[in-house]
CSV table of C-alpha atoms and ligand atoms in Angstrom, one decimal:
chain,number,residue,atom,x,y,z
C,429,UNK,CA,40.2,82.3,132.1
C,430,UNK,CA,41.9,79.3,133.7
C,431,UNK,CA,44.2,79.0,130.7
C,432,UNK,CA,45.2,82.6,131.3
C,433,UNK,CA,45.9,81.9,134.9
C,434,UNK,CA,48.0,78.9,133.9
C,435,UNK,CA,50.0,80.9,131.4
C,436,UNK,CA,50.6,83.7,134.1
C,437,UNK,CA,51.7,81.1,136.7
C,438,UNK,CA,54.0,79.3,134.3
C,439,UNK,CA,55.6,82.7,133.4
C,440,UNK,CA,56.1,83.5,137.1
C,441,UNK,CA,57.7,80.1,137.7
C,442,UNK,CA,60.0,80.4,134.7
C,443,UNK,CA,61.1,83.9,135.8
C,444,UNK,CA,61.7,82.8,139.4
C,445,UNK,CA,63.6,79.8,138.4
C,446,UNK,CA,65.9,81.6,136.0
C,447,UNK,CA,66.5,84.3,138.8
C,448,UNK,CA,67.4,81.6,141.3
C,449,UNK,CA,69.7,79.8,138.8
C,450,UNK,CA,71.4,83.1,137.9
C,451,UNK,CA,72.1,83.8,141.6
C,452,UNK,CA,73.3,80.2,142.1
C,453,UNK,CA,75.8,80.3,139.2
C,454,UNK,CA,76.8,83.9,140.0
C,455,UNK,CA,77.9,82.8,143.5
C,456,UNK,CA,79.7,79.7,142.1
C,457,UNK,CA,81.4,82.0,139.6
C,458,UNK,CA,82.7,84.4,142.2
C,459,UNK,CA,83.9,81.5,144.3
C,460,UNK,CA,85.8,80.1,141.3
C,461,UNK,CA,87.6,83.4,140.7
C,462,UNK,CA,88.3,83.9,144.3
C,463,UNK,CA,89.8,80.4,144.7
C,464,UNK,CA,91.8,81.0,141.4
C,465,UNK,CA,93.1,84.3,142.7
C,466,UNK,CA,94.1,82.8,146.0
C,467,UNK,CA,95.7,79.5,144.8
C,468,UNK,CA,97.1,80.2,141.3
C,469,UNK,CA,96.9,84.0,141.0
C,470,UNK,CA,100.6,84.6,141.8
C,471,UNK,CA,102.1,81.4,140.2
C,472,UNK,CA,104.8,82.3,137.6
C,473,UNK,CA,105.6,78.9,136.2
C,474,UNK,CA,104.0,75.4,136.1
C,475,UNK,CA,106.6,74.1,138.5
C,476,UNK,CA,105.2,76.3,141.3
C,477,UNK,CA,101.9,74.4,141.3
C,478,UNK,CA,103.3,71.4,142.9
C,479,UNK,CA,102.6,72.7,146.3
C,480,UNK,CA,98.9,72.6,145.5
C,481,UNK,CA,97.2,69.7,147.3
C,482,UNK,CA,95.5,67.2,145.1
C,483,UNK,CA,93.0,66.4,146.4
C,484,UNK,CA,92.7,68.8,149.3
C,485,UNK,CA,92.9,67.1,152.6
C,486,UNK,CA,90.9,69.8,154.3
C,487,UNK,CA,87.8,68.3,152.7
C,488,UNK,CA,84.7,69.0,154.7
C,489,UNK,CA,82.3,66.0,154.2
C,490,UNK,CA,79.2,68.2,155.0
C,491,UNK,CA,80.0,70.6,152.1
C,492,UNK,CA,78.1,70.2,149.0
C,493,UNK,CA,80.4,72.4,147.0
C,494,UNK,CA,83.5,71.5,145.1
C,495,UNK,CA,86.1,73.6,143.3
C,496,UNK,CA,88.6,72.1,141.0
C,497,UNK,CA,91.5,73.7,139.1
C,498,UNK,CA,92.9,72.3,135.8
C,499,UNK,CA,96.0,73.4,134.0
C,500,UNK,CA,96.3,73.8,130.2
C,501,UNK,CA,96.8,70.0,129.8
C,502,UNK,CA,93.6,69.4,131.7
C,503,UNK,CA,95.5,68.0,134.6
C,504,UNK,CA,93.8,68.3,137.9
C,505,UNK,CA,95.9,70.6,140.0
C,506,UNK,CA,93.6,71.2,142.9
C,507,UNK,CA,90.3,69.9,144.3
C,508,UNK,CA,88.5,71.3,147.3
C,509,UNK,CA,86.6,68.0,147.9
C,510,UNK,CA,87.9,64.5,148.1
C,511,UNK,CA,84.8,63.2,146.6
C,512,UNK,CA,85.3,65.2,143.5
C,513,UNK,CA,83.8,64.1,140.3
C,514,UNK,CA,86.1,64.3,137.4
C,515,UNK,CA,85.1,66.8,134.7
C,516,UNK,CA,85.2,65.4,131.3
C,517,UNK,CA,88.0,66.7,129.1
C,518,UNK,CA,85.5,67.8,126.4
C,519,UNK,CA,83.7,70.0,128.9
C,520,UNK,CA,87.0,71.6,130.0
C,521,UNK,CA,87.8,72.3,126.3
C,522,UNK,CA,84.4,73.9,125.9
C,523,UNK,CA,85.1,76.2,128.9
C,524,UNK,CA,88.4,77.1,127.3
C,525,UNK,CA,86.9,78.1,124.0
C,526,UNK,CA,83.9,79.9,125.5
C,527,UNK,CA,85.7,81.4,128.4
C,528,UNK,CA,82.8,80.4,130.6
C,529,UNK,CA,80.3,77.5,130.5
C,530,UNK,CA,77.5,76.2,132.6
C,531,UNK,CA,76.9,72.4,132.6
C,532,UNK,CA,75.5,69.5,134.6
C,533,UNK,CA,78.0,67.1,136.0
C,534,UNK,CA,76.4,64.1,137.6
C,535,UNK,CA,74.2,65.5,140.4
C,536,UNK,CA,76.1,68.8,140.4
C,537,UNK,CA,75.3,72.0,138.6
C,538,UNK,CA,78.7,73.3,137.5
C,539,UNK,CA,80.2,76.4,136.1
C,540,UNK,CA,83.6,76.4,134.4
C,541,UNK,CA,85.6,79.6,134.0
C,542,UNK,CA,88.8,80.3,132.2
C,543,UNK,CA,91.1,82.1,134.7
C,544,UNK,CA,94.2,83.9,133.5
C,545,UNK,CA,96.6,84.9,136.3
C,546,UNK,CA,98.7,88.1,136.3
C,547,UNK,CA,101.6,86.2,134.6
C,548,UNK,CA,99.3,85.1,131.7
C,549,UNK,CA,99.0,81.5,132.7
C,550,UNK,CA,95.6,80.1,132.0
C,551,UNK,CA,93.7,77.7,134.3
C,552,UNK,CA,90.2,76.2,134.0
C,553,UNK,CA,88.4,76.5,137.4
C,554,UNK,CA,85.2,74.5,137.8
C,555,UNK,CA,82.9,75.3,140.7
C,556,UNK,CA,80.1,73.0,141.3
C,557,UNK,CA,77.3,72.5,143.8
C,558,UNK,CA,73.9,70.9,144.1
C,559,UNK,CA,71.2,73.2,143.1
C,560,UNK,CA,68.7,73.8,145.9
C,561,UNK,CA,65.2,73.1,144.7
C,562,UNK,CA,63.4,73.8,148.0
C,563,UNK,CA,62.5,77.4,147.2
C,564,UNK,CA,61.4,76.4,143.7
C,565,UNK,CA,59.2,73.5,145.0
C,566,UNK,CA,57.7,75.9,147.6
C,567,UNK,CA,56.8,78.3,144.9
C,568,UNK,CA,55.3,75.5,142.8
C,569,UNK,CA,53.1,74.4,145.7
C,570,UNK,CA,52.0,78.1,146.3
C,571,UNK,CA,51.1,78.5,142.6
C,572,UNK,CA,49.2,75.2,142.4
C,573,UNK,CA,47.2,76.2,145.5
C,574,UNK,CA,46.5,79.6,144.1
C,575,UNK,CA,45.5,78.1,140.8
C,576,UNK,CA,43.1,75.6,142.3
C,577,UNK,CA,41.6,78.3,144.5
C,578,UNK,CA,41.2,80.7,141.6
C,579,UNK,CA,39.6,77.9,139.5
C,580,UNK,CA,37.1,77.2,142.3
C,581,UNK,CA,36.4,80.9,142.7
C,582,UNK,CA,35.9,81.6,138.9
C,583,UNK,CA,33.7,78.5,138.6
C,584,UNK,CA,31.5,79.6,141.6
C,585,UNK,CA,31.5,83.3,140.3
C,586,UNK,CA,30.6,82.1,136.8
C,587,UNK,CA,27.9,79.9,138.0
C,588,UNK,CA,26.5,82.7,140.2
C,589,UNK,CA,26.7,85.5,137.6
C,590,UNK,CA,25.4,83.4,134.7
C,591,UNK,CA,22.5,82.4,137.0
C,592,UNK,CA,21.8,86.0,137.7
C,593,UNK,CA,22.2,87.0,134.0
C,594,UNK,CA,19.9,84.2,132.7
C,595,UNK,CA,17.2,84.7,135.4
C,596,UNK,CA,15.1,87.1,133.3
C,597,UNK,CA,15.5,84.7,130.3
C,598,UNK,CA,14.2,81.9,132.4
C,599,UNK,CA,11.3,84.0,133.5
C,600,UNK,CA,10.5,84.8,129.9
C,601,UNK,CA,10.7,81.1,128.9
C,602,UNK,CA,8.3,80.1,131.7
C,603,UNK,CA,5.9,82.8,130.7
C,604,UNK,CA,6.1,81.8,127.0
C,605,UNK,CA,5.4,78.2,128.0
C,606,UNK,CA,2.3,79.3,129.8
C,607,UNK,CA,0.8,80.8,126.6
C,608,UNK,CA,-1.8,78.4,125.0
C,609,UNK,CA,-3.6,78.7,121.7
C,610,UNK,CA,-6.9,78.5,123.7
C,611,UNK,CA,-6.0,81.8,125.5
C,612,UNK,CA,-4.1,84.2,123.1
C,613,UNK,CA,-4.8,87.2,125.3
C,614,UNK,CA,-1.9,86.5,127.6
C,615,UNK,CA,1.2,88.8,127.1
C,616,UNK,CA,4.7,88.7,128.6
C,617,UNK,CA,5.5,91.1,131.4
C,618,UNK,CA,7.1,94.2,130.0
C,619,UNK,CA,9.6,96.3,132.0
C,620,UNK,CA,10.3,100.0,131.4
C,621,UNK,CA,14.0,99.3,130.8
C,622,UNK,CA,15.5,99.8,127.3
C,623,UNK,CA,17.8,96.8,127.2
C,624,UNK,CA,17.8,94.0,124.7
C,625,UNK,CA,15.6,91.7,126.7
C,626,UNK,CA,12.9,94.3,127.1
C,627,UNK,CA,13.0,94.8,123.3
C,628,UNK,CA,12.8,91.0,122.8
C,629,UNK,CA,9.7,90.9,125.1
C,630,UNK,CA,8.2,93.9,123.1
C,631,UNK,CA,8.8,92.1,119.8
C,632,UNK,CA,7.4,88.9,121.1
C,633,UNK,CA,4.3,90.7,122.4
C,634,UNK,CA,3.7,92.4,119.1
C,635,UNK,CA,4.1,89.0,117.4
C,636,UNK,CA,1.5,87.7,119.8
C,637,UNK,CA,-0.8,90.6,118.9
C,638,UNK,CA,-0.5,89.7,115.2
C,639,UNK,CA,-1.1,86.0,115.9
C,640,UNK,CA,-4.1,86.7,118.1
C,641,UNK,CA,-5.7,88.8,115.3
C,642,UNK,CA,-4.9,86.0,112.7
C,643,UNK,CA,-6.4,83.4,115.1
C,644,UNK,CA,-9.5,85.5,115.7
C,645,UNK,CA,-9.9,86.2,112.0
C,646,UNK,CA,-9.7,82.5,111.2
C,647,UNK,CA,-12.3,81.7,113.9
C,648,UNK,CA,-14.6,84.3,112.4
C,649,UNK,CA,-13.9,83.1,108.9
C,650,UNK,CA,-14.6,79.5,109.8
C,651,UNK,CA,-17.8,80.3,111.6
C,652,UNK,CA,-18.9,82.5,108.7
C,653,UNK,CA,-18.1,79.7,106.2
C,654,UNK,CA,-20.3,77.3,108.2
C,655,UNK,CA,-23.0,79.9,108.4
C,656,UNK,CA,-22.9,80.7,104.7
C,657,UNK,CA,-23.1,77.1,103.7
C,658,UNK,CA,-25.7,76.1,106.3
C,659,UNK,CA,-28.2,78.8,105.3
C,660,UNK,CA,-28.8,77.8,101.7
C,661,UNK,CA,-28.6,74.1,102.7
C,662,UNK,CA,-31.4,74.7,105.3
C,663,UNK,CA,-33.4,76.5,102.7
C,664,UNK,CA,-32.9,73.7,100.2
C,665,UNK,CA,-33.8,71.0,102.8
C,666,UNK,CA,-37.0,72.7,104.0
C,667,UNK,CA,-38.1,73.4,100.4
C,668,UNK,CA,-37.7,69.7,99.5
C,669,UNK,CA,-39.4,68.7,102.8
C,670,UNK,CA,-42.4,70.9,102.1
C,671,UNK,CA,-42.8,69.6,98.6
C,672,UNK,CA,-42.5,66.0,99.7
C,673,UNK,CA,-45.0,66.1,102.5
C,674,UNK,CA,-48.0,65.8,100.1
C,675,UNK,CA,-48.6,65.3,96.4
C,676,UNK,CA,-47.9,68.5,94.3
C,677,UNK,CA,-48.8,69.7,90.9
C,678,UNK,CA,-46.2,69.6,88.2
C,679,UNK,CA,-46.1,73.4,88.3
C,680,UNK,CA,-45.4,73.4,92.0
C,681,UNK,CA,-42.6,70.8,91.6
C,682,UNK,CA,-41.1,73.0,88.8
C,683,UNK,CA,-41.2,76.1,90.9
C,684,UNK,CA,-39.6,74.2,93.9
C,685,UNK,CA,-36.9,72.8,91.6
C,686,UNK,CA,-36.2,76.3,90.2
C,687,UNK,CA,-35.8,77.7,93.7
C,688,UNK,CA,-33.6,74.8,94.8
C,689,UNK,CA,-31.5,75.2,91.6
C,690,UNK,CA,-30.9,78.9,92.4
C,691,UNK,CA,-29.9,78.1,96.0
C,692,UNK,CA,-27.4,75.4,94.7
C,693,UNK,CA,-26.0,77.9,92.2
C,694,UNK,CA,-25.4,80.4,95.0
C,695,UNK,CA,-23.9,77.6,97.2
C,696,UNK,CA,-21.6,76.6,94.3
C,697,UNK,CA,-20.6,80.3,93.8
C,698,UNK,CA,-19.7,80.7,97.5
C,699,UNK,CA,-17.7,77.4,97.7
C,700,UNK,CA,-15.8,78.1,94.5
C,701,UNK,CA,-14.9,81.6,95.7
C,702,UNK,CA,-13.8,80.2,99.0
C,703,UNK,CA,-11.6,77.6,97.2
C,704,UNK,CA,-10.0,80.2,95.1
C,705,UNK,CA,-9.4,82.5,98.1
C,706,UNK,CA,-7.7,79.7,100.1
C,707,UNK,CA,-5.6,78.6,97.1
C,708,UNK,CA,-4.3,82.2,96.5
C,709,UNK,CA,-3.7,82.8,100.2
C,710,UNK,CA,-2.0,79.5,100.8
C,711,UNK,CA,-0.2,78.6,97.6
C,712,UNK,CA,-0.1,81.8,95.5
C,713,UNK,CA,3.4,81.0,94.2
C,714,UNK,CA,2.2,78.0,92.2
C,715,UNK,CA,-0.2,80.1,90.2
C,716,UNK,CA,1.0,80.4,86.6
C,717,UNK,CA,1.4,83.9,85.0
C,718,UNK,CA,1.2,84.6,81.3
C,719,UNK,CA,0.7,87.5,78.9
C,720,UNK,CA,-2.7,89.0,79.4
C,721,UNK,CA,-4.7,91.9,77.7
C,722,UNK,CA,-6.9,93.8,80.2
C,723,UNK,CA,-9.1,95.3,77.5
C,724,UNK,CA,-10.0,91.9,76.0
C,725,UNK,CA,-10.7,90.5,79.5
C,726,UNK,CA,-13.0,93.4,80.3
C,727,UNK,CA,-14.9,92.9,77.0
C,728,UNK,CA,-15.3,89.1,77.8
C,729,UNK,CA,-16.5,89.9,81.3
C,730,UNK,CA,-19.0,92.4,80.0
C,731,UNK,CA,-20.2,89.9,77.5
C,732,UNK,CA,-20.7,87.2,80.1
C,733,UNK,CA,-22.5,89.5,82.5
C,734,UNK,CA,-24.8,90.8,79.9
C,735,UNK,CA,-26.0,87.3,79.2
C,736,UNK,CA,-27.9,87.5,82.5
C,737,UNK,CA,-28.3,91.3,82.6
C,738,UNK,CA,-29.2,92.3,79.0
C,739,UNK,CA,-29.8,96.0,79.8
C,740,UNK,CA,-26.5,97.0,78.3
C,741,UNK,CA,-25.5,99.0,81.4
C,742,UNK,CA,-21.7,98.6,81.0
C,743,UNK,CA,-19.9,101.0,78.9
C,744,UNK,CA,-16.2,100.4,78.2
C,745,UNK,CA,-14.0,103.4,77.3
C,746,UNK,CA,-10.4,103.0,76.2
C,747,UNK,CA,-7.8,105.8,76.3
C,748,UNK,CA,-4.1,106.5,75.7
C,749,UNK,CA,-3.3,103.3,74.0
C,750,UNK,CA,0.4,102.7,73.6
C,751,UNK,CA,2.0,103.0,70.2
C,752,UNK,CA,3.8,99.7,70.5
C,753,UNK,CA,1.3,96.8,70.7
C,754,UNK,CA,3.6,94.9,73.0
C,755,UNK,CA,3.0,97.5,75.8
C,756,UNK,CA,-0.7,96.5,76.0
C,757,UNK,CA,0.2,93.2,77.5
C,758,UNK,CA,0.6,92.6,81.3
C,759,UNK,CA,1.9,89.8,83.4
C,760,UNK,CA,-0.9,87.8,85.1
C,761,UNK,CA,-3.2,84.9,85.4
C,762,UNK,CA,-6.0,85.4,82.9
C,763,UNK,CA,-8.6,83.3,84.8
C,764,UNK,CA,-8.0,85.1,88.1
C,765,UNK,CA,-8.0,88.6,86.6
C,766,UNK,CA,-11.3,87.7,84.8
C,767,UNK,CA,-12.7,86.5,88.2
C,768,UNK,CA,-11.6,89.8,89.9
C,769,UNK,CA,-13.2,92.1,87.2
C,770,UNK,CA,-16.2,89.9,87.0
C,771,UNK,CA,-16.8,90.4,90.8
C,772,UNK,CA,-16.3,94.2,90.6
C,773,UNK,CA,-18.5,94.6,87.5
C,774,UNK,CA,-21.2,92.3,88.9
C,775,UNK,CA,-21.3,94.3,92.1
C,776,UNK,CA,-21.6,97.6,90.2
C,777,UNK,CA,-24.6,96.0,88.3
C,778,UNK,CA,-26.1,94.5,91.6
C,779,UNK,CA,-25.7,97.7,93.6
C,780,UNK,CA,-25.9,100.1,90.7
C,781,UNK,CA,-29.7,100.9,90.9
C,782,UNK,CA,-30.0,100.0,87.2
C,783,UNK,CA,-28.0,103.1,86.1
C,784,UNK,CA,-25.2,103.4,83.6
C,785,UNK,CA,-21.8,102.0,84.6
C,786,UNK,CA,-18.5,103.3,83.1
C,787,UNK,CA,-15.5,101.1,82.8
C,788,UNK,CA,-12.6,103.3,81.7
C,789,UNK,CA,-9.1,101.9,80.8
C,790,UNK,CA,-6.3,104.4,80.6
C,791,UNK,CA,-3.2,102.8,79.2
C,792,UNK,CA,-1.1,105.9,80.0
C,793,UNK,CA,0.8,105.4,76.7
C,794,UNK,CA,2.3,102.2,77.9
C,795,UNK,CA,3.4,103.6,81.3
C,796,UNK,CA,1.3,101.3,83.5
C,797,UNK,CA,-2.5,101.4,83.3
C,798,UNK,CA,-5.5,102.5,85.3
C,799,UNK,CA,-9.0,100.9,85.2
C,800,UNK,CA,-11.9,102.8,86.7
C,801,UNK,CA,-15.3,101.2,87.3
C,802,UNK,CA,-17.8,103.9,88.2
C,803,UNK,CA,-21.4,103.2,89.1
C,804,UNK,CA,-24.2,105.6,90.2
C,805,UNK,CA,-25.8,103.2,92.7
C,806,UNK,CA,-26.5,102.8,96.4
C,807,UNK,CA,-22.9,103.6,97.4
C,808,UNK,CA,-21.1,102.6,100.6
C,809,UNK,CA,-21.2,104.4,103.9
C,810,UNK,CA,-17.9,105.9,105.0
C,811,UNK,CA,-17.8,103.6,108.1
C,812,UNK,CA,-18.3,100.5,105.9
C,813,UNK,CA,-15.7,101.4,103.3
C,814,UNK,CA,-12.7,100.0,105.4
C,815,UNK,CA,-14.5,96.7,105.9
C,816,UNK,CA,-15.7,95.8,102.4
C,817,UNK,CA,-12.6,93.7,101.7
C,818,UNK,CA,-13.0,91.6,104.8
C,819,UNK,CA,-14.4,88.1,104.1
C,820,UNK,CA,-18.2,87.9,104.6
C,821,UNK,CA,-18.6,91.6,105.3
C,822,UNK,CA,-21.8,93.1,103.8
C,823,UNK,CA,-23.0,96.6,104.3
C,824,UNK,CA,-26.4,97.2,105.9
C,825,UNK,CA,-27.8,98.8,102.8
C,826,UNK,CA,-27.4,95.5,100.9
C,827,UNK,CA,-29.9,93.4,102.9
C,828,UNK,CA,-32.4,93.3,100.0
C,829,UNK,CA,-29.7,92.2,97.5
C,830,UNK,CA,-28.3,88.7,97.4
C,831,UNK,CA,-24.6,88.2,98.1
C,832,UNK,CA,-22.1,86.3,100.3
C,833,UNK,CA,-19.5,89.0,101.1
C,834,UNK,CA,-16.6,87.0,99.8
C,835,UNK,CA,-16.3,88.6,96.3
C,836,UNK,CA,-14.2,91.7,97.2
C,837,UNK,CA,-11.9,89.8,99.6
C,838,UNK,CA,-11.2,87.4,96.6
C,839,UNK,CA,-10.7,90.5,94.4
C,840,UNK,CA,-8.2,92.0,96.8
C,841,UNK,CA,-6.2,88.8,97.1
C,842,UNK,CA,-6.0,88.4,93.3
C,843,UNK,CA,-4.8,92.0,92.8
C,844,UNK,CA,-2.3,91.7,95.7
C,845,UNK,CA,-0.9,88.6,94.0
C,846,UNK,CA,-0.5,90.5,90.8
C,847,UNK,CA,0.9,93.7,92.4
C,848,UNK,CA,-2.1,95.7,91.2
C,849,UNK,CA,-3.3,98.4,93.5
C,850,UNK,CA,-7.0,98.6,94.3
C,851,UNK,CA,-8.7,101.8,95.7
C,852,UNK,CA,-12.4,102.6,96.3
C,853,UNK,CA,-14.2,105.9,96.5
C,854,UNK,CA,-17.8,105.9,97.4
C,855,UNK,CA,-20.7,108.0,98.7
C,856,UNK,CA,-23.9,106.6,100.0
C,857,UNK,CA,-26.8,107.0,97.5
C,858,UNK,CA,-24.5,108.6,95.0
C,859,UNK,CA,-22.3,105.8,93.7
C,860,UNK,CA,-19.0,104.0,93.9
C,861,UNK,CA,-15.8,104.1,92.0
C,862,UNK,CA,-13.3,101.2,92.0
C,863,UNK,CA,-9.8,102.2,90.7
C,864,UNK,CA,-7.3,99.5,89.8
C,865,UNK,CA,-3.8,100.8,89.1
C,866,UNK,CA,-1.3,98.6,87.3
C,867,UNK,CA,2.2,99.8,88.0
C,868,UNK,CA,4.6,100.2,85.1
C,869,UNK,CA,7.0,97.5,86.4
C,870,UNK,CA,4.4,94.6,85.9
C,871,UNK,CA,4.1,95.4,82.2
C,872,UNK,CA,5.2,92.4,80.1
C,873,UNK,CA,8.0,93.8,77.8
I,2388,ADP,P1,-21.3,90.6,98.0
I,2388,ADP,O1,-21.5,89.2,97.7
I,2388,ADP,O2,-22.1,91.0,99.2
I,2388,ADP,O3,-21.5,91.5,96.9
I,2388,ADP,P2,-18.6,91.5,98.0
I,2388,ADP,O4,-17.5,91.0,98.8
I,2388,ADP,O5,-18.5,91.5,96.5
I,2388,ADP,O6,-19.8,90.7,98.5
I,2388,ADP,O7,-18.9,93.0,98.5
I,2388,ADP,C1,-18.8,93.2,99.9
I,2388,ADP,C2,-19.7,94.4,100.2
I,2388,ADP,O8,-19.2,95.6,99.6
I,2388,ADP,C3,-21.1,94.3,99.6
I,2388,ADP,O9,-21.9,93.5,100.4
I,2388,ADP,C4,-21.5,95.7,99.6
I,2388,ADP,O10,-22.0,96.1,100.8
I,2388,ADP,C5,-20.3,96.5,99.3
I,2388,ADP,N1,-20.1,96.8,97.8
I,2388,ADP,C6,-19.3,96.2,96.9
I,2388,ADP,N2,-19.4,96.8,95.7
I,2388,ADP,C7,-20.3,97.8,95.8
I,2388,ADP,C8,-20.8,98.7,94.9
I,2388,ADP,N3,-20.4,98.8,93.7
I,2388,ADP,N4,-21.7,99.6,95.4
I,2388,ADP,C9,-22.1,99.6,96.7
I,2388,ADP,N5,-21.6,98.7,97.6
I,2388,ADP,C10,-20.8,97.8,97.2
């Protein structure tokens, strides 16, 4: 802004100066011609110039102007002032060749003109005077003052308007500083306007919503972990306490040890599931993927589960196998996929009322795959369905069956990591169906 002012003022100064100079030289020029006309205008031959006074005795010491006339030999014929300053021959020659020339002669600003009288005799007439800088200096001082004033005004206005413009930002910053992790319920004040700042406040508030829900979930998660670990530890401690407070038979010790062993196995299961869950959620990218075969994994899981459940409840059906063997392979981490299917199949046995369970793999002729695990067990209430993937959630109808509520959240994290889609359909007391869809794009080509 100030640079623009400076450029504008400089332009005004230059224009004014050139205007003044033009007027100054124009007046000198007409004086030069007038003098020429009067003194040498009617001279027929060089001899007639003798009457011209050289220098002129009528010199007025107060006059700052001088007019001199030179003949074609550069001889000074006439000078208006006694205190004339001789013009250099070179300058006179330049006037002659250019017909007119402006130049500076000592402290004078001069204009030289080539004057031809009516008999064709040429003279060089130089009119000179001291250029008056008073007006120019006056203009400069006005411009400097206006410039300083405008500088002051723009600084003040800039300071005032930027303060006004940034006021809402300052308010937002103060409000943000007041938000502490201990109270995540606080939100920024939202106005009804539709400007950028209101949108920023809205975005920030929705970020706070998400952060609050993560904070709360983590709190619940942590308190659940401590609860899940504390329960079996309490049971173990009291069992050992009871068996130690008096001498027991070998049978009694054996039964206590068996019960403690089962609790430790459960504890181990919970802690290993928690570790897997936190690894997937925090560092999923470091997990190695390889070629896996879902059908083989399912047979292995079935085999492992049937070691402790020998009722042969799981039935595997395979359909639409692709012609090319290559298309049967998928990209994934075998251990994690095994864990996921182990949890789903184990649940269908646990909650399956001892009835047949069908595990169907549809390879869709190589265009992705769909695995359906269908049991005819206790089922899940509609209200509970949306929660079964939340860590530590257990439906009410499972109170008689052991479990920690972590399995399905681990399953979901594993499938999310692989890009597999997991859906559940269930009806209480009828049964549940878990459907895992492997999109075509994750097939290993
Ligand atoms: P849990 O250790 O309790 O089995 P999961 O995370 O594996 O934990 O499952 C969470 C909840 O989902 C279970 O407590 C149960 O209420 C419900 N659930 C899971 N699978 C089934 C199923 N096949 N039939 C009925 N309910 C199920």
